[in-house]
Amino acid sequence: MQLKNLLKVSCLAIFCFFAVSVMAQNKVITGKVTDSHDGTSMPGVSVVAKGSTIGTNTGPDGSFKLSMPAGNNTLEVSFIGYAKQEVDITGKTNVHIALVGTATALSEVQIVSVGYGSQRRKDVTGAISSISAKDFNQGEATNPLLQLQGKVPGLVITNAGSDPTGTPTVRLRGQTSITGNQNPLVVLDGVLLDDPNQLRNIPPGDIASVDVLKDASAASIYGARGANGVLLVTTKKGREGGTSISYDGYAGVDKQSKYYDLLNRGQFLDAISKLPNVTVSTYDKGGNTDWQKAVTRTAYTNSHAVAISGGSKNFNYRGSVSYLNQQGVAINNDKNMLGLRFSAQQKALDNKLEINMGITYSRIKQNYNNINYDYVFNTPPTYPVYNADGSYYAYSLDYNGHNPVQHAALTLNNSYENLAILYATADYNIIPSLKIGVMGATNPDHTQNNKFNPAFPTEGNINNAKAESYDANSYKTNIHINYDKTFGKHSVSATGVYEYNDYFTNNFTAYGENYLVPENLNNNLQGGNPQKSAITSNKTEYKLISFLARVQYNYDSRFYATASIRRDGSNKFGANHEWGYFPAMDVAYRLKRDLLKDVEWIDDLKIRAGYGVTGNSDAIGPYSAIGLYGTGNTYYDPSDKTFPYKPSYQPSQNPNPDLKWEKRQGTNVGINFSLFNNRLSGDIDYYNDKTKDLLYLYHVPTPPFLYSTILANVGNLSNKGVDIGLTGQPIVGKDFNWTIGGNITFVKTRITKLSGTYNGFNLAVDQIPLGNALGRGLSSTPITYLKPGYAPFVFYLPHYTGVDANGNELFDGQTVDKYPGGIPPSHYIDPSPKFNYGITNTFNYGNWSFNFFLRGVYGQKAFNNTLLQFETVTRLPGNNTTRDALTNGVKSAPTASDRWLQGASYLRLDNAALGYTFNKIKGISSLRVYLATNNLFVITKYKGIDPEIANAISYTPDPSNVTPQNQSYIDNNPYPKTRSFVIGANFSLK
Amino acid sequence: MKKGINIKHIGAMLCLAMLTQACTKLDKNVYSNATENNFPKTPAQVTAVVASAYNAMTSIGNDGNTFVLNEVTTDEMVVPTRGNDWYDGGKWQSYWTHNIKVDDNTVNGAWGDISSGITKCNFVLNLLASQSGVSPATIAEVKVLRAYYFLKFIDMFGSVPLVTDYNTDPSKVKQATRADVYAFIESELTTNAPLLSTKGQSKDASTYGHLNQWGAYMILAKLYMNAQVYTGTPQWAKAAAAADKVIQSGQYSLQPIMLDNFAVVNDGSVENIFVVPFDNTYIKGFSIEMNTLNYVNNLTFGLTGQPYNGWCTPTAFFRSFTDQDARKKMWLIGQQYSSTGQPLVDVKTNLSVVLSPYVLQLSNPADTFRYAGARSIKYYPQAGTAGDMSNDGVIFRLSDAYLMKAEAEIRAGAPGDALTLVNAIRTRSGVPVWSASDLTLPNLLAERGREFAWEGWRRNDLIRFEVADGVKYYTGPRVPEKVQDAADNHTLILPIPSQQKISNPNLNQNPGY
């Protein structure tokens, strides 16, 4: 109790100077309430004269009119999910009130999706973070994931470079698999997306909120697909009231934020003139080119979205059209997206029947980046881009050196994707407490890739063209029963679901060479050399059938318990392991309703604990468990003149009938609190997860096995960590508000085991090489590994200690040739970050709002493969290099060592926005304009272009690909990061 | 009211129960593959599966792992580090200096290539045992092919697992001695060779790319030639007899121009006995020209991509060819020209591209070192391609039978027609005939070098001569920068790849590694 008082006093002391409240006969006051975040008007907001019962609610346009005692000069304005405000109205008859949302506040009535249902925030027992539209990142958030980046503790989203066609990688609570997909499951309005990347097809402006199921007990409701966590995405819906039309749009400009310090013309000529036996004039082709700038440009982006919504008592709808055109800073690289969405809800039969449906269609055209960075770094600055007549200056350096501008501009590499997501649900209340419903959904996704590589005169190559068509589709249905009943202080809620999913992929490719009319690109594939035409096709199918049951119980909103079990069957697995059970159990105790009932400064406090089991069924393809024959090499039979080249058939893999799910068992304890009249709130979670039965292509002896690898469940890994999210409102005033939020993510991942048995046979690896240093003469140099006892992707590198008098690099004090076999000793170095964090600040002053978001990673290392290849003076005179290469004294050829493993901690001003909301304009219910910027600065010691590099490349296990490659922490994609400036506006009409 | 709802309720539950009963079946539909249940059924399908036994040949009969380890370890091929190009963690230098590491990926790759041939044969033999109406010749051919793979296996790795049954318990697999595997190969070949077709491809095109009886006797001759290496006991007479069977078959004759055996279109060769068919479009994987030619030689041969400027021949080996030797045409040397006759200049360095015979260092960053070493165009580069040549890879040809027989006869102390056989080879290539006094073993080794340069047999030859004659042909010092191997001569056998030892803990590492 003493400690509690101490806490109370000290915290109050900190907060006392923030709180400002003022005092009040009959008068009429009018006004309007808007959301401080985006200026949209807020209907249904409670406006009460302080200390009285006199009050009203705002109308559909957010306006109100209240008659109140003249002596009372304070309004209390409140709305669920927003901080309560006291507004001084002394001398005023009209006020504008901007309410500030409370993202993580333990609000009484905020609704959280928990998968197959929802709960009030206060009743949630698992580790679930929620973020709503008002807290999304600002500026050029062209992918919904970028709106979330850095905002949710435990959810690490990495976006390497600013390629508009790139896909951010998402990791929830650490590494979860060795070979498998690690993207969290994405559930859009109750529809499980086939591919988490389909989220990028959803217009960011249509998303209302995202709930993140973080711990194994919460994610366990998704069973075999929950191991990577779950993102539950809820889109905006229509609501009862008049028709509303809104517009949201922006235009942005992007510039490359940093360049490598390559030699310019003068520096290059000067440097080579000092080399012996070099005739400088032979390297001077009369150009003065900064090749990094020659292949990039200032890029423009514009985005427009129009939505119409409305509804009556029994029917409501929302429809939207959105358009995005985003250029990449790389030439001939852009993305263009058109999205259409419509959702509707109909109630019937005395509100017993509720029908929901939604249609999403999007079309994305992408021109992929074709810049060959070897060409950019290899070509001296003395080469021109163009000849005097405007044609490309074409050349072939000794190896891998051509005009990168010409290549990028003339190569066709684009894709068109058409995705539709259709769903409908019908729910019927048989009795008030019992509801039964059905759901059906499908999401056909078609992508066509087009490729054309032209012939370049100086290279002697032959042009070739390709068209690739990929179809993915699924048919999903479920039948669900929900039961909700309160008996006195006991509340029980139960859910039962049967689910049936059938997934298909179907692809077709056609390829040809040697086209006479290159202008036809890949639109006349039959026009090439018929002998070289090649076609392929492939179709797959797998099924997933599930049963799940969940019971939620609470006593007096004080004690909570949730138990669930899911049984999943997938025919990807071995016949004896198709079905798996995924149980979970949570308990929670809301102290505010009990022991701490009378502690005024605590608004809510809840402690939670949970255990659950989830699986990862996406770690393997549909047919890994069974014995199959597929086409092998072609063989030659000259005796058959009509068909001399025949395909052989051979077993396509070592089948493993024992294949089963990767399982993640997780324990989570957490606390949610809200203090000082909700001025400080937060969530803290500790978790300890173990992933068992990791799939990996283990080496098996040949002979007797047919192939040298077999996919088997053998390894284990663990993830332990702490997620903390805090929100404070230091200043809540009549004109000025300040909200500050922060989150920090600690996670420690360790590979614990890489050995086990298959069919009684021992499978073991000492370590698994994963990433390679790439470049000329550097092949077959793995530098990152999976090794028991270490973090994934631990580096194993020689230790660079300097350079000797001759310019040879020293490793542990010796040159390479002093070591037996020329191999210096290597050391393990853990590159993984200590923590990731984000800090957001929002200020509101009258009609103005300003917010900025800082995002960072601490303790991370990255291997600068780009500099390893290019920062060496030995590249002169034929190729370009960096300025540091001239002065660092190293004259030996590139060697992979810890010299290139650089600190990559950073703090980035991820985004900042300044907005102004107009008070009253006739005919417009709200209007806000804003200026925003992304990546205004980044503080880092990293010497590459940007320290945020791809933290994983997921790939599908393929028995023919014996050595999986994963270039995590290895920076060899120099696609630049950009800095962007955006001007935007949103308004709505009623 | 209440009652009605309850009936609906029960009805809904019943429907649900029925649905769930019907929908728990996880049938597996396979669309793009064949399954063990429905394949193979027709004779043509069986033939397609049998053909897969040869698939491993496309990675043994090309410029792959096996080829590299049998060439770069010898006096006829070196891969120096040029600048940083071809450093690759020091592996190419390690082959040349015989400091091969146990975790070398090429060594593991070669093990995998060869053993995949063995296991495919085991799989096919297991399948054929369950089929009716299979001709004994088909089974014999797969067994002879497997014997070839085992010969490669013991030749490179010494004692290897002798797995001959597809259904072998993997935990029981141990190494057999080289002599035991030798005995198995000998018995398989002598039993099965007579069952094979006696027709060469000129008489029966369907034998092209397959092992016929004469291919089987070539394997047997190779086995006997190195019997002393494998078992300690030489078998010169048996070797001569096996080679003689091929010579006497009447199915083959010397191709008038030796290099025609390696032309882009070489399936008309009258000399080649066993080849691995390759084709730029249909059977890819033979890219030796890319590994050897200079970066700009694409302009010389009309290639559609830049070669990698790597493999070359050491100076001494190049010098072993006299100018009148037609076989010297396999080497590319001196100023290089474009296909239109323009002298080629390196755009990067502005140096004239003049290939030099001198390879005096194993590593040199100088720009001029990029041109060190003569390059091979024995398999003539195919215009309009870059890699994936259409030249079929030659495993056995008649001249090898000639020279094997001659050598075996000399070693057995009964020279017989040895001089005639050797001179037939020399005459064809325009070099003076030898007298009986020229017919020494060192000369014969040099002649084999010139005749079979870069055909993948050099390591096998050098080790045989070293073991039989006590001269350090394989383990001795060489220019550039190779010193005498360790006295224990462990380098005569390659290491068991560490990956294989991890996969199968029963395997013992070869001595000295």
Tab-separated table of C-alpha atoms in Angstrom, chain B residues 74-209:
chain	number	residue	atom	x	y	z
B	74	THR	CA	46.418	-32.334	-62.905
B	75	ASP	CA	49.074	-30.876	-65.160
B	76	GLU	CA	46.680	-30.050	-67.985
B	77	MET	CA	44.353	-27.486	-66.422
B	78	VAL	CA	44.847	-24.605	-64.012
B	79	VAL	CA	42.443	-21.914	-62.836
B	80	PRO	CA	44.538	-18.986	-61.632
B	81	THR	CA	43.089	-16.073	-59.677
B	82	ARG	CA	42.924	-13.089	-62.020
B	83	GLY	CA	42.500	-9.932	-59.971
B	84	ASN	CA	39.725	-11.094	-57.684
B	85	ASP	CA	38.055	-13.122	-60.405
B	86	TRP	CA	38.154	-16.864	-59.856
B	87	TYR	CA	39.296	-16.546	-56.259
B	88	ASP	CA	36.036	-18.007	-54.935
B	89	GLY	CA	37.281	-18.651	-51.436
B	90	GLY	CA	40.516	-20.146	-52.743
B	91	LYS	CA	38.888	-23.331	-54.031
B	92	TRP	CA	40.399	-23.311	-57.524
B	93	GLN	CA	43.866	-22.835	-56.100
B	94	SER	CA	43.219	-25.641	-53.611
B	95	TYR	CA	42.525	-28.113	-56.433
B	96	TRP	CA	45.738	-27.203	-58.193
B	97	THR	CA	47.883	-27.408	-55.031
B	98	HIS	CA	46.062	-30.527	-53.781
B	99	ASN	CA	44.996	-28.792	-50.569
B	100	ILE	CA	41.379	-29.742	-51.109
B	101	LYS	CA	39.156	-29.071	-48.129
B	102	VAL	CA	36.753	-31.615	-46.748
B	103	ASP	CA	33.876	-29.118	-46.913
B	104	ASP	CA	34.568	-28.099	-50.496
B	105	ASN	CA	31.275	-27.766	-52.341
B	106	THR	CA	32.626	-29.152	-55.598
B	107	VAL	CA	33.813	-32.311	-53.850
B	108	ASN	CA	30.397	-32.694	-52.240
B	109	GLY	CA	28.785	-31.930	-55.590
B	110	ALA	CA	30.800	-34.633	-57.339
B	111	TRP	CA	29.816	-37.157	-54.667
B	112	GLY	CA	26.211	-36.130	-55.154
B	113	ASP	CA	26.344	-36.300	-58.964
B	114	ILE	CA	27.841	-39.780	-58.976
B	115	SER	CA	25.724	-41.190	-56.176
B	116	SER	CA	22.551	-39.829	-57.749
B	117	GLY	CA	23.422	-41.930	-60.783
B	118	ILE	CA	23.794	-44.998	-58.571
B	119	THR	CA	20.543	-44.431	-56.693
B	120	LYS	CA	18.601	-43.751	-59.892
B	121	CYS	CA	19.897	-47.046	-61.287
B	122	ASN	CA	18.888	-48.790	-58.055
B	123	PHE	CA	15.458	-47.197	-58.280
B	124	VAL	CA	15.017	-48.231	-61.909
B	125	LEU	CA	16.208	-51.795	-61.244
B	126	ASN	CA	13.755	-52.016	-58.335
B	127	LEU	CA	10.966	-50.805	-60.595
B	128	LEU	CA	11.887	-53.133	-63.463
B	129	ALA	CA	11.827	-56.091	-61.076
B	130	SER	CA	8.108	-55.427	-60.564
B	131	GLN	CA	7.323	-55.088	-64.284
B	132	SER	CA	6.618	-57.962	-66.598
B	133	GLY	CA	8.045	-58.361	-70.075
B	134	VAL	CA	11.188	-56.343	-69.459
B	135	SER	CA	13.994	-57.407	-71.762
B	136	PRO	CA	17.125	-58.727	-70.025
B	137	ALA	CA	19.164	-56.300	-72.156
B	138	THR	CA	17.379	-53.360	-70.530
B	139	ILE	CA	18.225	-54.587	-67.047
B	140	ALA	CA	21.787	-55.384	-68.105
B	141	GLU	CA	22.242	-51.888	-69.528
B	142	VAL	CA	21.183	-50.236	-66.258
B	143	LYS	CA	23.547	-52.501	-64.343
B	144	VAL	CA	26.445	-51.660	-66.665
B	145	LEU	CA	25.645	-47.961	-66.301
B	146	ARG	CA	25.655	-48.380	-62.527
B	147	ALA	CA	29.040	-50.081	-62.810
B	148	TYR	CA	30.340	-46.988	-64.618
B	149	TYR	CA	29.079	-44.763	-61.786
B	150	PHE	CA	30.732	-47.034	-59.221
B	151	LEU	CA	33.987	-46.903	-61.164
B	152	LYS	CA	33.925	-43.103	-61.011
B	153	PHE	CA	33.002	-43.341	-57.340
B	154	ILE	CA	35.973	-45.519	-56.264
B	155	ASP	CA	38.322	-43.720	-58.627
B	156	MET	CA	37.699	-40.424	-56.856
B	157	PHE	CA	36.699	-41.302	-53.309
B	158	GLY	CA	38.368	-44.652	-52.568
B	159	SER	CA	36.212	-46.769	-50.325
B	160	VAL	CA	32.585	-45.877	-50.896
B	161	PRO	CA	29.218	-47.323	-49.843
B	162	LEU	CA	28.330	-50.269	-52.070
B	163	VAL	CA	24.565	-49.800	-52.141
B	164	THR	CA	22.958	-51.889	-54.845
B	165	ASP	CA	19.412	-52.227	-53.548
B	166	TYR	CA	16.949	-49.330	-53.591
B	167	ASN	CA	15.346	-50.541	-50.356
B	168	THR	CA	18.479	-50.370	-48.230
B	169	ASP	CA	18.134	-49.262	-44.619
B	170	PRO	CA	20.002	-45.933	-44.604
B	171	SER	CA	21.264	-46.427	-41.080
B	172	LYS	CA	23.117	-49.583	-42.146
B	173	VAL	CA	25.079	-48.017	-44.981
B	174	LYS	CA	28.828	-48.325	-44.510
B	175	GLN	CA	31.830	-48.019	-46.777
B	176	ALA	CA	33.056	-51.072	-48.680
B	177	THR	CA	36.726	-51.393	-49.504
B	178	ARG	CA	37.891	-50.263	-52.904
B	179	ALA	CA	38.738	-53.881	-53.675
B	180	ASP	CA	35.216	-55.069	-52.816
B	181	VAL	CA	33.645	-52.451	-55.030
B	182	TYR	CA	36.183	-53.331	-57.716
B	183	ALA	CA	35.093	-56.966	-57.545
B	184	PHE	CA	31.429	-55.954	-57.782
B	185	ILE	CA	32.060	-53.782	-60.835
B	186	GLU	CA	34.069	-56.520	-62.509
B	187	SER	CA	31.401	-59.110	-61.887
B	188	GLU	CA	28.560	-56.847	-63.037
B	189	LEU	CA	30.391	-55.988	-66.245
B	190	THR	CA	31.489	-59.474	-67.151
B	191	THR	CA	27.993	-60.830	-66.462
B	192	ASN	CA	26.008	-58.127	-68.213
B	193	ALA	CA	28.181	-56.834	-71.053
B	194	PRO	CA	27.432	-59.844	-73.280
B	195	LEU	CA	23.674	-59.155	-72.965
B	196	LEU	CA	23.988	-55.693	-74.496
B	197	SER	CA	23.598	-54.638	-78.097
B	198	THR	CA	26.643	-55.217	-80.245
B	199	LYS	CA	25.738	-52.457	-82.638
B	200	GLY	CA	27.395	-49.069	-82.689
B	201	GLN	CA	25.331	-46.040	-83.476
B	202	SER	CA	26.160	-46.200	-87.168
B	203	LYS	CA	24.312	-49.532	-87.285
B	204	ASP	CA	21.636	-48.824	-84.719
B	205	ALA	CA	20.915	-45.167	-83.931
B	206	SER	CA	18.965	-46.125	-80.820
B	207	THR	CA	22.232	-47.045	-79.086
B	208	TYR	CA	23.479	-43.461	-79.331
B	209	GLY	CA	23.977	-42.016	-75.884
